[in-house]
Tab-separated table of C-alpha atoms in Angstrom:
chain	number	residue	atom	x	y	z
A	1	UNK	CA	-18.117	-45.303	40.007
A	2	UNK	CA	-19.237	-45.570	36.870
A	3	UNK	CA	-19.933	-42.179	35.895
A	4	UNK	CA	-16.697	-41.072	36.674
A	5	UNK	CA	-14.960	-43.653	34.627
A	6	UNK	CA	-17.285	-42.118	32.174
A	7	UNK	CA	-16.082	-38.790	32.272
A	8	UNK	CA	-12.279	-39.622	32.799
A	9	UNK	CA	-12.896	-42.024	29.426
A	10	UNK	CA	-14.291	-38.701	27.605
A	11	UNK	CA	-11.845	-36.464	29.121
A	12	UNK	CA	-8.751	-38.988	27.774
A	13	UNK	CA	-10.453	-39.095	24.587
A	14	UNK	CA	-10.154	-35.629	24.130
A	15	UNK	CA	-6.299	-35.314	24.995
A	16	UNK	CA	-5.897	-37.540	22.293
A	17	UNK	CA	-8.096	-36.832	19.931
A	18	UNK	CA	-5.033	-35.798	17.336
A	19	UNK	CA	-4.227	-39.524	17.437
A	20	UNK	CA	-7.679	-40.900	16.657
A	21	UNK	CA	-7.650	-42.735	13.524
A	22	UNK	CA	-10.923	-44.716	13.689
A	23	UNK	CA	-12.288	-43.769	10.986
A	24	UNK	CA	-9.751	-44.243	8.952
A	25	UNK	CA	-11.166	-48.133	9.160
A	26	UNK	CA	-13.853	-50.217	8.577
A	27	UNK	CA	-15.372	-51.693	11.717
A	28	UNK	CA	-18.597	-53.080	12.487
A	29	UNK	CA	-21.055	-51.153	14.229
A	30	UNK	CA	-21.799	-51.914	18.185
A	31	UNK	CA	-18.073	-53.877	18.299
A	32	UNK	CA	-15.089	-52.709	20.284
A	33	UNK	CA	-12.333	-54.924	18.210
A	34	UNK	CA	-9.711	-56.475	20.876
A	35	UNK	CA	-8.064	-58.363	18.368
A	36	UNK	CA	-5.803	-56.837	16.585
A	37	UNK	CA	-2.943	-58.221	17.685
A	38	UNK	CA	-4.133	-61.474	15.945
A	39	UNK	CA	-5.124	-59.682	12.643
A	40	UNK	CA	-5.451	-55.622	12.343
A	41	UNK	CA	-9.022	-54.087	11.656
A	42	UNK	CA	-9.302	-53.151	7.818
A	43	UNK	CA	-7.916	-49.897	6.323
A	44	UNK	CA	-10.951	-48.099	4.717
A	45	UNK	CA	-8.938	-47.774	1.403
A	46	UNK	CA	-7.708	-50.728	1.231
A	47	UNK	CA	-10.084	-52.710	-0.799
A	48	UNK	CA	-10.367	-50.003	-3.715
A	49	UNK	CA	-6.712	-49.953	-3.501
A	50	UNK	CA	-6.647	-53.991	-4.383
A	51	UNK	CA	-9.511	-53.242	-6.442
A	52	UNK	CA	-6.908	-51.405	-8.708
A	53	UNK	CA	-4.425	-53.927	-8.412
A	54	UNK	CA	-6.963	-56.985	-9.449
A	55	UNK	CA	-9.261	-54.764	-12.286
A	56	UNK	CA	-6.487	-51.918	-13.789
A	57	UNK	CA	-3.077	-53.982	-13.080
A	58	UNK	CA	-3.538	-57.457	-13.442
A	59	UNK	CA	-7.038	-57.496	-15.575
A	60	UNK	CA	-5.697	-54.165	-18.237
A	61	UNK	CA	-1.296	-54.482	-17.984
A	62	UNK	CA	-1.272	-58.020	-17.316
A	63	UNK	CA	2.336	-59.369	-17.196
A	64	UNK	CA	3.845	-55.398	-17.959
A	65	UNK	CA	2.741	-54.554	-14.619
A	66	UNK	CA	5.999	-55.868	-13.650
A	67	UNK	CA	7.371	-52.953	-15.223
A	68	UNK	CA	4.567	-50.290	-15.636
A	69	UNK	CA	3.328	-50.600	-11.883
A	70	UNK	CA	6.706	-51.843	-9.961
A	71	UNK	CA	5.408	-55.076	-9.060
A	72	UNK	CA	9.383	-56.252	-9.053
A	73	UNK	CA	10.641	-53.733	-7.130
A	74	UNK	CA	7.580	-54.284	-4.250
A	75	UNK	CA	9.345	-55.927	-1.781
A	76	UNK	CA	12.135	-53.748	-1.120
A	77	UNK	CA	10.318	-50.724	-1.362
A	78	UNK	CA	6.926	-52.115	1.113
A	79	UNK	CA	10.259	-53.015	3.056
A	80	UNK	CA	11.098	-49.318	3.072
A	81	UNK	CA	7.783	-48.131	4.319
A	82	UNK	CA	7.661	-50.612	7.211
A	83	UNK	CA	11.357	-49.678	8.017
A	84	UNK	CA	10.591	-46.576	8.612
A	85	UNK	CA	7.808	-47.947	11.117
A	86	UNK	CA	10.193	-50.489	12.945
A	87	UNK	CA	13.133	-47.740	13.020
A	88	UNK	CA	15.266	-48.890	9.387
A	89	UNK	CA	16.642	-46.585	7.081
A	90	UNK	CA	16.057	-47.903	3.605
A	91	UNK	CA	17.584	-50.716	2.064
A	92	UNK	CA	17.486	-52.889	5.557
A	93	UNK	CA	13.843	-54.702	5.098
A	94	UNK	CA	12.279	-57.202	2.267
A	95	UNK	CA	8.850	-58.076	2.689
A	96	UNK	CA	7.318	-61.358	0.930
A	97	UNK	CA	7.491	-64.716	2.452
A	98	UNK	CA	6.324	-65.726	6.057
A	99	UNK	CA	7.299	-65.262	9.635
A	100	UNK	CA	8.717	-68.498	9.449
A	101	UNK	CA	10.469	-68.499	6.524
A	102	UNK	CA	12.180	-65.242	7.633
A	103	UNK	CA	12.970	-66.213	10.475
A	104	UNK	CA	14.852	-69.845	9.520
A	105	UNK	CA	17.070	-67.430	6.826
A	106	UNK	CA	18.000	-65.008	9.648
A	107	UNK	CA	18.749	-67.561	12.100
A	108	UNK	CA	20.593	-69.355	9.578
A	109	UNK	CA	22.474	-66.053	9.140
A	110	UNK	CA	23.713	-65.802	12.140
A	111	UNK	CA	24.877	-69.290	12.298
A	112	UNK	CA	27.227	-68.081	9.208
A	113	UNK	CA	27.924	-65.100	10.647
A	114	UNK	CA	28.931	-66.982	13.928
A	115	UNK	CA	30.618	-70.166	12.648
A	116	UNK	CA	32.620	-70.688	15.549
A	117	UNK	CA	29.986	-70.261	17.730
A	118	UNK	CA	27.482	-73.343	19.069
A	119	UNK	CA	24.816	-71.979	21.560
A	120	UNK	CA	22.110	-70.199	20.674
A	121	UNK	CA	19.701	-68.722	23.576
A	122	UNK	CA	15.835	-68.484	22.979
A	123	UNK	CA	12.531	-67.429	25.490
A	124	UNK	CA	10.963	-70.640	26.883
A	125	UNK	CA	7.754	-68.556	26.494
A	126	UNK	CA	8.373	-67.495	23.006
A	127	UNK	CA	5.816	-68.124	20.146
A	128	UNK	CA	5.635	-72.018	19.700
A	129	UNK	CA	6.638	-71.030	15.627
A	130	UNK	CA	9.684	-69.229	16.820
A	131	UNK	CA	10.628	-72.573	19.267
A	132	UNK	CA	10.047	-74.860	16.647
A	133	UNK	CA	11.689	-72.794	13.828
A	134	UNK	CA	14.869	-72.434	16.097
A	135	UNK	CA	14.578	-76.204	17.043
A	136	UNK	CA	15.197	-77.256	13.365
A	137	UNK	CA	17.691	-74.501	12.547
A	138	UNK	CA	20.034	-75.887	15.727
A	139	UNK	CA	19.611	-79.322	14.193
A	140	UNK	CA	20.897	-78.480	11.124
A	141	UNK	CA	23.825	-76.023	12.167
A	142	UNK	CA	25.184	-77.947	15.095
A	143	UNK	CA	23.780	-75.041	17.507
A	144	UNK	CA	22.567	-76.164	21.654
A	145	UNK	CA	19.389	-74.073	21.799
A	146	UNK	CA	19.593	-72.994	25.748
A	147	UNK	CA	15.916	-71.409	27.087
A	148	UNK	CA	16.734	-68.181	28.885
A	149	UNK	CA	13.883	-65.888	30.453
A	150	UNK	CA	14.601	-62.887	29.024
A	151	UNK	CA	15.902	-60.590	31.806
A	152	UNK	CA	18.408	-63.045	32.718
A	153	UNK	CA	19.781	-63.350	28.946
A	154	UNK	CA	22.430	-61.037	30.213
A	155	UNK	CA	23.904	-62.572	33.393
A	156	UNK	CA	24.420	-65.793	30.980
A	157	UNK	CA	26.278	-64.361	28.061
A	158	UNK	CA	28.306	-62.655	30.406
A	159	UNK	CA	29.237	-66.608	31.845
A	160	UNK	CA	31.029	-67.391	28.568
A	161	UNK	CA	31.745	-67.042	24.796
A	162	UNK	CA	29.954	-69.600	23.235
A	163	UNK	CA	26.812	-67.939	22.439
A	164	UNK	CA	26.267	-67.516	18.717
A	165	UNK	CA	23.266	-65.816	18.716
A	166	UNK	CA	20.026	-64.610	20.948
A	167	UNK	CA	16.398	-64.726	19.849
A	168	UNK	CA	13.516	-63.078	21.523
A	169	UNK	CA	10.177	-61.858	20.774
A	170	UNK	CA	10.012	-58.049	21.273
A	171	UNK	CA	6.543	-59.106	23.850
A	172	UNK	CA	5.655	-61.733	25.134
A	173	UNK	CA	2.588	-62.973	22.944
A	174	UNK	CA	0.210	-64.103	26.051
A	175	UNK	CA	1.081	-61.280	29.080
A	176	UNK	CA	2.136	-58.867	26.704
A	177	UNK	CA	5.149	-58.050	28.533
A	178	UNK	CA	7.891	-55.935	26.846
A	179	UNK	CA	11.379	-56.678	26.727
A	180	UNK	CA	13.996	-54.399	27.063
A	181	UNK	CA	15.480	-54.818	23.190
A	182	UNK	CA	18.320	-52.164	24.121
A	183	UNK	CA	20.200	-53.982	27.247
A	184	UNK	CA	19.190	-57.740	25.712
A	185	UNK	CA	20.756	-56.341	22.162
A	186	UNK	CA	24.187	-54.727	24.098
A	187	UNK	CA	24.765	-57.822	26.177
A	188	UNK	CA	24.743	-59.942	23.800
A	189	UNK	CA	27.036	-57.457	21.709
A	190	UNK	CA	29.606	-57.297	24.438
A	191	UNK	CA	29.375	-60.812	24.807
A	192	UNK	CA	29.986	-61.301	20.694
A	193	UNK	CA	26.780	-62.544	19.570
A	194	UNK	CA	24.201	-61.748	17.265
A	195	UNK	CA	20.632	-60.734	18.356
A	196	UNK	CA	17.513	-61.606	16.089
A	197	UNK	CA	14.361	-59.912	17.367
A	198	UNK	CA	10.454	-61.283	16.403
A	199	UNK	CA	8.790	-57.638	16.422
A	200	UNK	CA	5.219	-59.614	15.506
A	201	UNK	CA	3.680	-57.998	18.136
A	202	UNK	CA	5.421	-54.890	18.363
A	203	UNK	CA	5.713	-52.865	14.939
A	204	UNK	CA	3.475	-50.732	14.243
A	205	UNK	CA	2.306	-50.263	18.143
A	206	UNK	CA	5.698	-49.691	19.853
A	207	UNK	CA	8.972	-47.720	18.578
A	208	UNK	CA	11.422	-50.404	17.993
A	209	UNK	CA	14.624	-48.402	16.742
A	210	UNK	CA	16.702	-51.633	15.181
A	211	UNK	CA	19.293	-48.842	13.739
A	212	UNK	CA	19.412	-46.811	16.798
A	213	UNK	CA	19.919	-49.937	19.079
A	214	UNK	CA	22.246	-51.610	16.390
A	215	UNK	CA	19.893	-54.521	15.932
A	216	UNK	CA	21.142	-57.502	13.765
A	217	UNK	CA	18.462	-59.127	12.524
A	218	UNK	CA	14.847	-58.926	12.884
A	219	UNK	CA	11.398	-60.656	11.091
A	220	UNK	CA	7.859	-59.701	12.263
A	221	UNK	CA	4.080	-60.453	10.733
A	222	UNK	CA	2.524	-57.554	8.957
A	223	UNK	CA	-1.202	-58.334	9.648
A	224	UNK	CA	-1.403	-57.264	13.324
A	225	UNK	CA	-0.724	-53.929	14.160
A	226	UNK	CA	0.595	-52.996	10.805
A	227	UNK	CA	-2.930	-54.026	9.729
A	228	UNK	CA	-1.948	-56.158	6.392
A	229	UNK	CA	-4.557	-57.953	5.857
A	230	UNK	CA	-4.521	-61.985	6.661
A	231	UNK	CA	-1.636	-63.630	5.312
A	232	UNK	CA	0.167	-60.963	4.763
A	233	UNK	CA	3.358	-61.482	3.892
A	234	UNK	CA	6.330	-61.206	6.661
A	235	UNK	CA	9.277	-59.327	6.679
A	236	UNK	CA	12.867	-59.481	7.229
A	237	UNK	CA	15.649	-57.140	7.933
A	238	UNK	CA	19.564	-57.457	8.165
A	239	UNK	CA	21.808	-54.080	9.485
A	240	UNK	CA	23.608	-53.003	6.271
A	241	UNK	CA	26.721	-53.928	8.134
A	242	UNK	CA	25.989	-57.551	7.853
A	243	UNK	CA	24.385	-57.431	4.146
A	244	UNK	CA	27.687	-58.557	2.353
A	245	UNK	CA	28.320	-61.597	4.282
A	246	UNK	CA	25.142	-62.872	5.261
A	247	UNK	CA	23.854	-66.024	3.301
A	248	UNK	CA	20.042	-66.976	2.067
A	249	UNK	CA	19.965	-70.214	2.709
A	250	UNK	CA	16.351	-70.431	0.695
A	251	UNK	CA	18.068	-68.414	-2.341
A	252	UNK	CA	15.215	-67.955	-5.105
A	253	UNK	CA	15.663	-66.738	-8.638
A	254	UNK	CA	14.686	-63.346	-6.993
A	255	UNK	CA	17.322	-62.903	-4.987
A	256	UNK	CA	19.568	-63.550	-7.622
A	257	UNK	CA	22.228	-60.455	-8.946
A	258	UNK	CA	20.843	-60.978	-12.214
A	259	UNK	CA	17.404	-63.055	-12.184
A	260	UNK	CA	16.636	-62.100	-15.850
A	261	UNK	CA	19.957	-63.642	-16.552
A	262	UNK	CA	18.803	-67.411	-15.974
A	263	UNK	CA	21.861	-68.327	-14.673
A	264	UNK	CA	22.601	-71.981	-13.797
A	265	UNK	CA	24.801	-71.074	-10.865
A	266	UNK	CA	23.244	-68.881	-7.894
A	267	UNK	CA	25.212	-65.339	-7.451
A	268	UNK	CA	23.664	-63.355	-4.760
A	269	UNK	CA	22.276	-59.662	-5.285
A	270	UNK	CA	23.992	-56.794	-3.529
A	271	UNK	CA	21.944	-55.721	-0.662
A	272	UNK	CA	18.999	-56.325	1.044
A	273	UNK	CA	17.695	-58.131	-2.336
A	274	UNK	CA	19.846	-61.184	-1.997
A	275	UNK	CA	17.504	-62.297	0.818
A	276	UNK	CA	14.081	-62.364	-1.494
A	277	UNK	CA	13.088	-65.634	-2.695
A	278	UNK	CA	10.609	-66.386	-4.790
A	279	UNK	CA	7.740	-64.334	-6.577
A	280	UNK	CA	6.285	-62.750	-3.615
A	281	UNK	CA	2.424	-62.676	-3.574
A	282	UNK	CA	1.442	-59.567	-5.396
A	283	UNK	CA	-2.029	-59.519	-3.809
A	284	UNK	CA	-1.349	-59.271	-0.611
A	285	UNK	CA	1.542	-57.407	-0.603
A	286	UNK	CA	0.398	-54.366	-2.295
A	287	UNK	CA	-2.885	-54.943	-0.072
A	288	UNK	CA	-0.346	-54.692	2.571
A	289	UNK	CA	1.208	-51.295	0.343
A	290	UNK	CA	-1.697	-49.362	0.628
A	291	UNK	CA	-2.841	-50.326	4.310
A	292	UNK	CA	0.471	-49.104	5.589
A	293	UNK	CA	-0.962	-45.231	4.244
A	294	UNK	CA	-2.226	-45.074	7.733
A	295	UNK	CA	1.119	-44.686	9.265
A	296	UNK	CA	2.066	-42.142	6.591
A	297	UNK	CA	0.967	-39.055	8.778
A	298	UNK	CA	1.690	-40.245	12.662
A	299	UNK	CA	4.729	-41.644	14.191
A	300	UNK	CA	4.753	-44.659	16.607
A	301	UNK	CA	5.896	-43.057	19.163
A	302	UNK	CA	2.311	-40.949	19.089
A	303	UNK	CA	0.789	-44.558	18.561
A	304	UNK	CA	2.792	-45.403	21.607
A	305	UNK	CA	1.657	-42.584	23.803
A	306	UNK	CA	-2.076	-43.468	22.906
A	307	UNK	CA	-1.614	-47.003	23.682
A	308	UNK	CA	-0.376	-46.890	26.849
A	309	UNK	CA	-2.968	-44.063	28.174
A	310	UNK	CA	-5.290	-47.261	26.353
A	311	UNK	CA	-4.264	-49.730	28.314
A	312	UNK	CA	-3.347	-48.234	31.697
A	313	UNK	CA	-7.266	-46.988	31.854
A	314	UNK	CA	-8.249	-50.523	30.584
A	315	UNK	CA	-6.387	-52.191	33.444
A	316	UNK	CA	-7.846	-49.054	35.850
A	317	UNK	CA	-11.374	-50.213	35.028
A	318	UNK	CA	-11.054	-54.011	34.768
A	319	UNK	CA	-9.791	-53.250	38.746
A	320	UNK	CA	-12.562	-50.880	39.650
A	321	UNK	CA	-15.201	-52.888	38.201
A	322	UNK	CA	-14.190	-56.678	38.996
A	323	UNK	CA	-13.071	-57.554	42.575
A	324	UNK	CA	-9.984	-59.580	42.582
A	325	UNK	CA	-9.311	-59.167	38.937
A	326	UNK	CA	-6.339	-61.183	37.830
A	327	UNK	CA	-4.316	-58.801	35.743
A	328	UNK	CA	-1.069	-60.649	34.339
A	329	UNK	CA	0.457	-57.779	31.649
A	330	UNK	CA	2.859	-55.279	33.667
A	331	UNK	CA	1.712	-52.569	35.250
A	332	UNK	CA	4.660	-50.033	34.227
A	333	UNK	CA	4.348	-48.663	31.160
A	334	UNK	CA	7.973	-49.368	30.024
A	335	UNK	CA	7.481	-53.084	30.347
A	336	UNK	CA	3.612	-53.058	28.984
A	337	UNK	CA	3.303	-53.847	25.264
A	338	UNK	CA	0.122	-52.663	23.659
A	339	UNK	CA	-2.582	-55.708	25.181
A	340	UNK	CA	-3.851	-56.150	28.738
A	341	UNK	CA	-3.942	-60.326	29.645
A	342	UNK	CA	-6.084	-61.093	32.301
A	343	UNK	CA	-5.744	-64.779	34.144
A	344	UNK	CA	-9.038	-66.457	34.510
A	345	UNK	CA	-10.225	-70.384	34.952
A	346	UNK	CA	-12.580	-70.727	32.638
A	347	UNK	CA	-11.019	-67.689	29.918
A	348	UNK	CA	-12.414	-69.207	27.249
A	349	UNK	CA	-15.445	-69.240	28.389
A	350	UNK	CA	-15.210	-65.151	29.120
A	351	UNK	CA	-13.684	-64.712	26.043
A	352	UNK	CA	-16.427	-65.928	24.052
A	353	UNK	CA	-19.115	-64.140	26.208
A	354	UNK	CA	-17.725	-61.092	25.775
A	355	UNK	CA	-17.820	-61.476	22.225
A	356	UNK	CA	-21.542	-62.155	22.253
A	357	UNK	CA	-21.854	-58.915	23.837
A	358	UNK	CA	-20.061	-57.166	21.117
A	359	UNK	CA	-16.619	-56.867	22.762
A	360	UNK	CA	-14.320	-59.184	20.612
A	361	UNK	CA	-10.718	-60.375	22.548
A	362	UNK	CA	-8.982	-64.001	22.418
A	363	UNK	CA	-8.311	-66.541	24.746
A	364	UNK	CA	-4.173	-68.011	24.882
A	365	UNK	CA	-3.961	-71.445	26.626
A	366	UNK	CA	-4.260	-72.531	29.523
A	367	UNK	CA	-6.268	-69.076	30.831
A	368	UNK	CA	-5.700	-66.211	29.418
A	369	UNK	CA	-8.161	-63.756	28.384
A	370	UNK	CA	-6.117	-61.477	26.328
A	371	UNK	CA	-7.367	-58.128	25.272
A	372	UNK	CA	-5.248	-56.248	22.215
A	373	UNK	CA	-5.395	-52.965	22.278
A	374	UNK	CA	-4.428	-51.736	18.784
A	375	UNK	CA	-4.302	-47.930	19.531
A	376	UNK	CA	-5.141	-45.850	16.057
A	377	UNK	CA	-8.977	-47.326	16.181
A	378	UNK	CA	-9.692	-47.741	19.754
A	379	UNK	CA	-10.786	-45.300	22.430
A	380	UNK	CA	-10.881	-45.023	26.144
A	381	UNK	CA	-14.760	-45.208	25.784
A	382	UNK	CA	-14.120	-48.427	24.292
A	383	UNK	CA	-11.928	-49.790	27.318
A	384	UNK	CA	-14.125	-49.114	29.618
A	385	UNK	CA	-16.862	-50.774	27.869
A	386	UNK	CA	-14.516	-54.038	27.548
A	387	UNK	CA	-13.916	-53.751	31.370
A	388	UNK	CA	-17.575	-53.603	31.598
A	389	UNK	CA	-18.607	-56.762	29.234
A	390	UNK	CA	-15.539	-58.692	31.434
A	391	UNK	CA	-17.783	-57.549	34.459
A	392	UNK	CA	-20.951	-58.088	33.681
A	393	UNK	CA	-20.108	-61.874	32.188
A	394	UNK	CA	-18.607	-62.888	35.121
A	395	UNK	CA	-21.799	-61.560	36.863
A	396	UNK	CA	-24.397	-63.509	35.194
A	397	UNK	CA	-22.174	-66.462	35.048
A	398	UNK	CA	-22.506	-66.341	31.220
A	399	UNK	CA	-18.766	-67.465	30.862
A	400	UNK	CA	-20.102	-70.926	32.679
A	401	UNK	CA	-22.788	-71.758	29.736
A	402	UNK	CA	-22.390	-75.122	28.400
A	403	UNK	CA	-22.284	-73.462	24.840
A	404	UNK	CA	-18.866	-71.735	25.828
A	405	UNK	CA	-17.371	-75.200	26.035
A	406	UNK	CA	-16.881	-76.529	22.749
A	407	UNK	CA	-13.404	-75.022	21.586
A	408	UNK	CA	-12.986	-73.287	18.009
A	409	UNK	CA	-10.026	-73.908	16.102
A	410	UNK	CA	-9.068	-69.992	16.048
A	411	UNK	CA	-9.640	-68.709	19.185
């Protein structure tokens, strides 16, 4: 059995061998790096790239580097690059900030945008941030925050026209199960409300189209797929035809129409600009700059194609090789994102094993071993040897050592 998952591993290698970007990054040796929906392998470049920023930039031009180097003008134009990943023409995306904070100004948004409007519907199963970013919003705007799986978003805005707004994560963080951002984003159009959309775990590893589906709003993390670097600051975007009349409700000196002007009263900037802030972190987000050069040459939908080939062998050998394997992530490609979650009693206990045999995933309460597949680095060699650590742990019964059993505070 095994030798022919070897050669169908070699043969799928080899059909996509044009999207192979491994070595593009810098990964230890002997690892196969599950994980990168939690924080994206390094970009080879990147650290001579910050290297210039820290030594030439801000050690030679000091504060001119504002000017000289376009440090102001970084958010909106990083913005730019990761619109083109997520499906934005320019002028549509700011990056600086956190998830968090993007997502309580959108949110906020739409509660302007909606003001007659009091019910808001959210994912029980969405990120805890998300649920308790939404939870403080609806306190403060008068909203009813309703929890709505997903696929049944639809059959309730369709009940009545009090829905303001809809918010849902692009996948589902622990199965990995994609939502259908099209139909969700039309019903609640027909049904008059907004739609903001968490792409965390989706840009960079699945084609999102926000202008082609007429998105509203949408925030997302740059250090998993898009490979940032940790911390790396978040993004937000708002369709051009809601950039006049949308509000920042965290308005900064930044978004300002004239910052240099030091005016006493806040006027907001024209465009996607009204919704920066404060002095975003230069650091990381021209770390974040020069990391997103690995997109420059393929298109997601390529990263796509490789992903799912990824995972659908991943979940064919974690079936071949372990009897009664508890796969959780969807089987059909168009609902897979780009991880494979596998149920298990004592998953933390796996995932840790596996890691001490080189194979590094994470574990998502209450028992979920949850395997990222972050396509541009890893191969179908490399699922087959994850399905193989998974195997062999649960063989020797390594996942039951007493050393599995003390919790870290990361994974």
């Amino acid at each position: 059995m095994t030798d022919r998952l070897t050669s169908e591993a070699a043969a799928l290698d080899a059909s996509h061998a044009a999207t192979d970007r491994r070595d593009r990054f810098l990964l230890p040796d002997g690892v196969v790096y599950l994980d990168g929906n939690s924080l994206g392998a390094l970009p080879r470049h990147v650290p001579d790239a910050v290297a210039d920023v820290v030594t030439n930039q801000w050690g030679r031009d000091l504060v001119e580097s504002w000017n000289t180097h376009g440090w102001w003008q970084a958010p909106a134009a990083v913005g730019d690059r990761v619109g083109r990943i997520v499906g934005a023409a320019p002028g549509q995306v700011v990056v600086g900030d956190s998830t968090s904070v993007r997502l309580h100004q959108s949110l906020h948004a739409a509660a302007a945008l909606r003001p007659d409007r009091h019910v808001v519907l959210t994912d029980p199963d969405s990120f805890p941030t998300d649920l308790y970013v939404l939870a403080g919003v609806a306190s403060q705007v008068g909203w009813a925050v309703e929890k709505v799986v997903p696929d049944k978003m639809a059959k309730r805005l369709a009940t009545s026209d009090d829905v303001a707004a809809v918010l849902v994560s692009h996948v589902d963080y622990r199965t990995g199960r994609l939502w259908d951002l099209p139909a969700i984003t039309a019903a609640a159009h027909d049904a008059g409300a907004l739609v903001v959309w968490d792409l965390c775990h989706s840009a960079g590893a699945v084609p999102v189209g926000l202008d082609e589906h007429r998105v509203d709003l949408a925030v997302g993390c740059t250090y998993k797929f898009l490979n940032g670097g940790p911390g790396a600051p978040a993004y937000g975007y708002v369709a051009y035809r809601h950039q006049a009349a949308a509000p920042n409700v965290l308005a900064g000196w930044h978004g300002h129409a004239q910052p240099f002007a030091m005016e006493r009263d806040y006027r907001p900037a024209p465009g996607i600009e009204r919704m920066r802030t404060g002095t975003a972190p230069m650091l990381s987000l021209l770390a974040l700059d020069a990391a997103l050069d690995v997109f420059d040459d393929v298109e997601v939908a390529s990263v796509r194609a490789r992903s799912l080939s990824l995972t659908r062998f991943l979940r064919v050998c974690l079936e071949e090789l372990v009897p009664d394997v508890d796969v959780v992530s969807p089987s059909k490609d168009e609902r897979r994102g780009s991880q494979v979650a596998v149920r298990h009693e004592a998953a933390y206990g796996v995932v840790r094993a596996m890691a001490g045999r080189g194979v590094v995933g994470d574990f998502r309460t209450p028992d979920v071993v949850r395997l990222g597949v972050a396509a541009p680095y890893l191969t179908h060699a490399d699922m087959l040897t994850a399905a193989r650590a998974y195997a062999d742990v649960l063989a020797s019964g390594e996942h039951l050592d007493a050393g599995w059993s003390q919790r870290s505070t990361v994974t």
